[in-house]
XYZ file of C-alpha atoms in Angstrom:
378
model
C 0.000 0.000 0.000
C 1.365 3.376 -1.025
C 2.107 5.900 1.687
C 1.345 8.728 -0.690
C -1.537 11.012 0.194
C -3.131 14.260 -1.032
C -1.678 17.401 0.509
C -5.113 19.037 0.751
C -5.615 22.781 1.053
C -7.146 25.568 -1.020
C -6.662 25.379 -4.808
C -7.620 28.894 -5.907
C -4.922 30.874 -4.146
C -3.627 34.218 -5.427
C -0.565 32.626 -7.164
C -2.885 30.069 -8.810
C -5.171 32.839 -10.105
C -2.165 34.819 -11.416
C -1.050 31.734 -13.350
C -4.607 31.354 -14.672
C -4.491 34.947 -15.965
C -1.326 34.121 -17.957
C -3.077 31.031 -19.353
C -6.079 33.099 -20.484
C -3.754 35.512 -22.316
C -1.946 32.571 -23.907
C -5.226 31.014 -25.041
C -6.125 34.319 -26.713
C -2.888 34.274 -28.764
C -3.303 30.567 -29.579
C -6.801 31.337 -30.879
C -5.310 34.147 -32.963
C -2.730 31.681 -34.355
C -5.405 29.159 -35.369
C -7.651 31.825 -36.940
C -5.048 33.931 -38.781
C -2.126 31.468 -39.143
C 1.400 31.212 -37.767
C 2.543 34.443 -39.449
C 0.080 36.491 -37.374
C 1.722 35.701 -34.039
C 5.209 34.290 -34.753
C 8.488 35.297 -36.394
C 8.822 31.874 -38.043
C 10.028 31.819 -41.634
C 11.368 29.504 -44.335
C 14.801 29.819 -42.674
C 13.478 29.175 -39.183
C 10.538 26.759 -39.549
C 10.545 26.219 -35.785
C 11.168 28.625 -32.971
C 10.717 28.876 -29.219
C 7.639 26.614 -29.141
C 9.750 23.697 -30.389
C 13.166 24.655 -28.962
C 11.873 25.276 -25.429
C 8.443 23.639 -25.086
C 9.495 20.387 -26.779
C 13.298 20.052 -26.817
C 13.951 21.565 -23.365
C 10.547 20.744 -21.884
C 10.822 17.020 -22.535
C 14.305 16.975 -20.956
C 12.862 18.641 -17.838
C 10.195 15.936 -18.023
C 12.761 13.124 -17.914
C 12.539 12.829 -14.131
C 10.257 9.818 -14.570
C 12.670 8.244 -17.069
C 15.727 8.874 -14.854
C 14.019 7.488 -11.760
C 12.676 4.441 -13.632
C 16.224 3.604 -14.736
C 17.452 3.858 -11.176
C 14.581 1.998 -9.492
C 13.679 -0.685 -12.046
C 16.930 -1.270 -13.982
C 19.484 -0.749 -11.210
C 17.088 -2.136 -8.573
C 17.372 0.853 -6.229
C 13.940 0.476 -4.642
C 14.763 2.904 -1.856
C 14.088 5.750 -4.323
C 10.557 4.539 -5.061
C 8.904 7.367 -3.040
C 10.307 9.805 -5.620
C 8.831 7.927 -8.610
C 5.218 9.171 -8.494
C 6.010 12.907 -8.421
C 8.676 12.303 -11.084
C 6.166 10.566 -13.388
C 3.654 13.352 -12.726
C 6.117 16.041 -13.865
C 6.913 13.860 -16.888
C 3.211 13.703 -17.754
C 2.859 17.479 -17.732
C 6.103 18.054 -19.642
C 5.413 15.539 -22.394
C 1.668 16.200 -22.719
C 2.156 19.933 -23.166
C 5.094 19.301 -25.508
C 2.587 17.479 -27.695
C 0.194 20.433 -27.412
C 3.021 22.767 -28.492
C 3.693 20.640 -31.563
C 0.026 20.859 -32.603
C 0.093 24.661 -32.170
C 3.310 24.836 -34.207
C 2.184 22.604 -37.082
C 1.211 24.511 -40.199
C -1.385 21.879 -41.190
C -2.343 20.811 -37.698
C -5.602 19.290 -38.944
C -3.560 16.587 -40.672
C -1.459 15.687 -37.609
C -3.160 12.282 -37.446
C -1.309 11.319 -40.644
C 1.743 10.658 -38.449
C 0.035 7.476 -37.284
C -1.047 6.307 -40.775
C 1.653 4.066 -42.323
C 0.694 4.971 -45.900
C 1.627 8.617 -45.212
C 4.758 7.911 -43.153
C 8.388 8.289 -44.179
C 10.074 5.570 -42.146
C 13.536 6.966 -42.943
C 12.681 10.223 -41.144
C 14.168 10.871 -37.703
C 11.382 13.389 -37.127
C 8.796 10.627 -37.591
C 10.561 8.456 -35.009
C 10.576 11.346 -32.530
C 6.895 12.075 -33.167
C 5.823 8.436 -32.792
C 7.974 7.896 -29.690
C 6.754 11.043 -27.927
C 3.128 10.360 -28.844
C 3.358 6.782 -27.541
C 5.292 7.835 -24.438
C 2.566 10.310 -23.453
C 0.070 7.421 -23.480
C 2.481 5.200 -21.501
C 3.006 7.890 -18.860
C -0.735 8.304 -18.251
C -1.082 4.509 -17.875
C 1.885 4.419 -15.465
C 0.181 7.165 -13.449
C -3.266 5.522 -13.568
C -2.815 3.734 -10.182
C -2.905 7.183 -8.559
C -6.415 7.826 -9.934
C -7.529 4.272 -9.095
C -6.248 4.697 -5.552
C -8.144 7.976 -5.279
C -11.480 6.381 -6.269
C -10.663 3.211 -4.280
C -10.867 0.887 -7.322
C -8.645 -1.764 -5.744
C -9.638 -4.637 -8.089
C -8.905 -2.631 -11.215
C -5.648 -1.388 -9.670
C -4.611 -4.969 -8.940
C -5.275 -5.970 -12.579
C -3.273 -3.007 -13.837
C -0.403 -3.789 -11.481
C -0.051 -7.224 -13.098
C 0.568 -5.534 -16.464
C 2.368 -2.397 -15.368
C 5.822 -3.907 -16.013
C 5.099 -3.725 -19.767
C 4.529 0.016 -19.568
C 7.525 0.524 -17.302
C 9.703 -1.193 -19.908
C 8.232 1.010 -22.652
C 8.708 4.021 -20.385
C 12.434 3.325 -20.329
C 12.835 2.366 -23.995
C 10.913 5.242 -25.612
C 12.761 8.205 -23.988
C 16.093 6.501 -24.732
C 15.088 6.476 -28.394
C 13.576 9.915 -28.832
C 15.910 11.901 -26.565
C 18.925 10.694 -28.560
C 16.971 11.275 -31.784
C 16.391 14.910 -30.827
C 20.176 15.215 -31.140
C 20.238 13.150 -34.338
C 17.803 15.609 -35.918
C 20.333 18.424 -35.666
C 22.991 16.278 -37.353
C 20.940 16.864 -40.495
C 21.532 20.614 -40.118
C 25.161 20.084 -41.194
C 27.126 23.319 -41.586
C 24.055 25.394 -40.737
C 24.734 24.514 -37.102
C 27.812 25.979 -35.401
C 30.560 23.352 -34.888
C 30.418 24.278 -31.186
C 27.220 22.190 -31.132
C 27.294 20.119 -34.330
C 29.237 16.860 -34.015
C 28.864 13.106 -34.219
C 28.258 12.921 -30.450
C 25.024 14.952 -30.627
C 22.721 11.923 -30.016
C 24.760 10.752 -27.015
C 25.019 14.270 -25.569
C 21.262 14.822 -25.869
C 20.591 11.516 -24.092
C 23.076 12.265 -21.280
C 21.738 15.807 -20.854
C 18.196 14.399 -20.547
C 19.346 12.051 -17.780
C 21.168 14.745 -15.787
C 18.317 17.223 -16.206
C 15.855 14.510 -15.144
C 17.685 13.900 -11.862
C 18.047 17.658 -11.317
C 14.311 18.183 -11.800
C 13.518 15.483 -9.218
C 15.680 17.339 -6.658
C 14.232 20.716 -7.693
C 10.637 19.484 -7.490
C 11.161 17.882 -4.096
C 12.836 21.040 -2.781
C 10.031 23.289 -4.013
C 7.389 20.912 -2.586
C 9.130 20.959 0.812
C 9.197 24.754 0.787
C 5.754 25.347 -0.737
C 3.832 22.796 1.355
C 5.877 23.103 4.520
C 6.944 19.454 4.297
C 10.062 17.896 5.804
C 12.977 18.054 3.377
C 13.805 14.580 2.015
C 17.506 15.140 2.525
C 18.440 11.481 3.032
C 16.984 10.365 -0.307
C 18.023 13.459 -2.245
C 21.549 13.349 -0.859
C 21.996 9.764 -2.081
C 20.301 10.531 -5.396
C 22.576 13.515 -6.006
C 25.549 11.154 -5.702
C 24.535 9.679 -9.075
C 24.647 13.012 -10.890
C 28.439 13.660 -10.846
C 29.031 10.370 -12.697
C 26.507 11.135 -15.459
C 27.283 14.867 -15.634
C 31.037 14.234 -15.487
C 30.778 11.790 -18.398
C 28.673 14.304 -20.352
C 31.251 17.084 -19.818
C 34.137 14.740 -20.660
C 32.545 13.826 -24.004
C 31.407 17.401 -24.701
C 34.692 19.167 -23.980
C 36.976 16.488 -25.396
C 34.930 16.556 -28.619
C 35.517 20.325 -28.831
C 39.219 19.893 -28.068
C 39.723 17.028 -30.532
C 38.231 19.121 -33.337
C 40.503 22.091 -32.447
C 37.513 24.313 -31.632
C 38.810 25.782 -28.379
C 40.000 29.016 -30.102
C 36.474 29.442 -31.509
C 34.985 28.871 -28.059
C 36.971 31.831 -26.698
C 36.604 34.060 -29.763
C 33.786 36.189 -28.350
C 30.461 36.754 -30.074
C 27.034 35.443 -29.148
C 27.557 31.760 -30.012
C 30.942 31.495 -28.273
C 29.703 33.275 -25.149
C 26.598 31.099 -24.983
C 28.805 28.005 -25.278
C 30.950 29.197 -22.363
C 27.906 30.159 -20.297
C 26.120 26.799 -20.716
C 29.259 24.920 -19.655
C 29.913 27.368 -16.804
C 26.604 26.343 -15.215
C 27.208 22.614 -15.759
C 30.812 22.640 -14.504
C 29.665 24.707 -11.508
C 27.026 22.094 -10.676
C 29.604 19.324 -10.968
C 32.020 21.135 -8.635
C 29.217 21.501 -6.074
C 28.075 17.885 -6.195
C 31.438 16.112 -6.167
C 31.825 17.120 -2.505
C 29.734 14.826 -0.234
C 29.234 17.622 2.318
C 27.477 19.733 -0.334
C 25.163 16.832 -1.160
C 23.901 16.908 2.442
C 23.001 20.611 2.223
C 19.465 21.451 0.964
C 20.660 24.867 -0.221
C 23.589 23.469 -2.216
C 21.436 20.710 -3.707
C 18.872 23.284 -4.837
C 21.624 25.502 -6.290
C 23.215 22.576 -8.160
C 19.872 21.367 -9.534
C 19.076 24.871 -10.792
C 22.516 25.144 -12.429
C 22.002 21.827 -14.251
C 18.529 22.837 -15.435
C 19.793 26.208 -16.712
C 22.982 24.794 -18.284
C 21.225 21.800 -19.825
C 18.388 23.986 -21.086
C 20.876 26.407 -22.643
C 22.670 23.520 -24.385
C 19.456 22.499 -26.102
C 18.337 26.062 -26.929
C 21.803 26.762 -28.342
C 21.764 23.595 -30.458
C 18.335 24.372 -31.928
C 18.342 28.185 -32.163
C 21.419 30.163 -31.073
C 23.985 28.025 -32.935
C 21.714 27.547 -35.967
C 22.220 29.825 -38.976
C 20.249 28.867 -42.111
C 21.915 31.634 -44.145
C 19.996 33.667 -46.727
C 19.744 36.588 -44.325
C 17.214 34.825 -42.113
C 17.096 35.810 -38.454
C 14.810 34.747 -35.626
C 13.768 36.135 -32.289
C 10.436 35.115 -30.752
C 7.559 37.581 -30.744
C 5.848 38.667 -27.543
C 2.946 36.395 -28.481
C 5.245 33.358 -28.804
C 6.786 34.090 -25.418
C 3.372 34.540 -23.782
C 2.141 31.199 -25.181
C 5.255 29.487 -23.793
C 4.708 31.168 -20.404
C 1.066 30.048 -20.528
C 2.124 26.433 -21.075
C 4.567 26.637 -18.162
C 1.776 28.175 -16.042
C -0.595 25.337 -16.983
C 2.015 22.791 -15.893
C 2.428 24.520 -12.519
C -1.354 24.755 -12.043
C -1.693 21.061 -12.896
C 1.054 20.216 -10.417
C -0.690 22.189 -7.648
C -4.060 20.552 -8.300
C -2.634 17.030 -8.537
C -0.558 17.124 -5.341
C -3.404 18.715 -3.363
C -6.133 16.356 -4.560
C -4.360 13.087 -5.463
C -2.056 10.699 -3.552
C 1.167 11.766 -5.280
C 3.566 12.935 -2.578
C 4.463 10.312 -0.035
C 4.514 10.892 3.694
C 7.966 12.470 4.071
C 8.459 11.081 7.568
C 8.890 7.665 5.927
C 11.645 8.903 3.564
């Protein structure tokens, strides 16, 4: 029997209503996009067919949503059952991240009314990496909701149905590990096709591996961040014992990522370019500054026992990892032909509205559903 329980409390607080106001504004601009087309609200062009809605909401957002994937690897593959209390909230954040990434794709599609063609074999190009990403993400969203279904069944006390689902849940757990491994690496593979349009500071044969490793590190960081915010926001005991042990995994993954990333730059004699100044070079240095800083914090065991240092390190990984992906998809990308891109106010508001929806969903779920476990048992 799970020890998770609803936090209870008032839903419609002032912060919740402020988030709702942002959502209403975002819905207005989304309606404008669907009525008048992408050109009415975005700066997208033939040179930049995707912008912030894909680069942040999908490419970065799904990495933030890899907490469920990272925890499933640890708990079910490496048999670290002691971390199981962190699995439910991690899957919940994955649900919001991936579901709204799918919503962003629909908003971004020029012919959104034909999106269902992705799932029709006669219209599919099976040599397309983009198709693999679309199918994997679409299937993974379904898998995540099934993995989270026991929470709803527990809420309505449907024990028999929950027992039947539990006998099959291992299938969905296996899919929940396989699918992110495929599409997170494929998000890197997609930018290999950009060739010389992508700065060599980001383009390289290790792109698929680096995207997969960054998803793993960002997933663990989000689990620590979410737990820290929940402890602060709901006045819960800080799960320092679990988070301290979990953070001991990050230096190995993050260290390997940085070793591959920096040695790849060094082997291709790109260090002079990295220190040449300019937007791309400075963004490269900044993204790695955050990641190296997080590594330096977490390699010391004493820091891993400090809630403040854990929160700081998790934030640094989220910012650095997010910058890596934004840089690879937008900052380091130059299609030539005089094309330039910077998101419009409307694009930014829609992205903020999606983030606000995710936070509102998180608040409602943890207050009304048995998601967070009783921290005294951590």
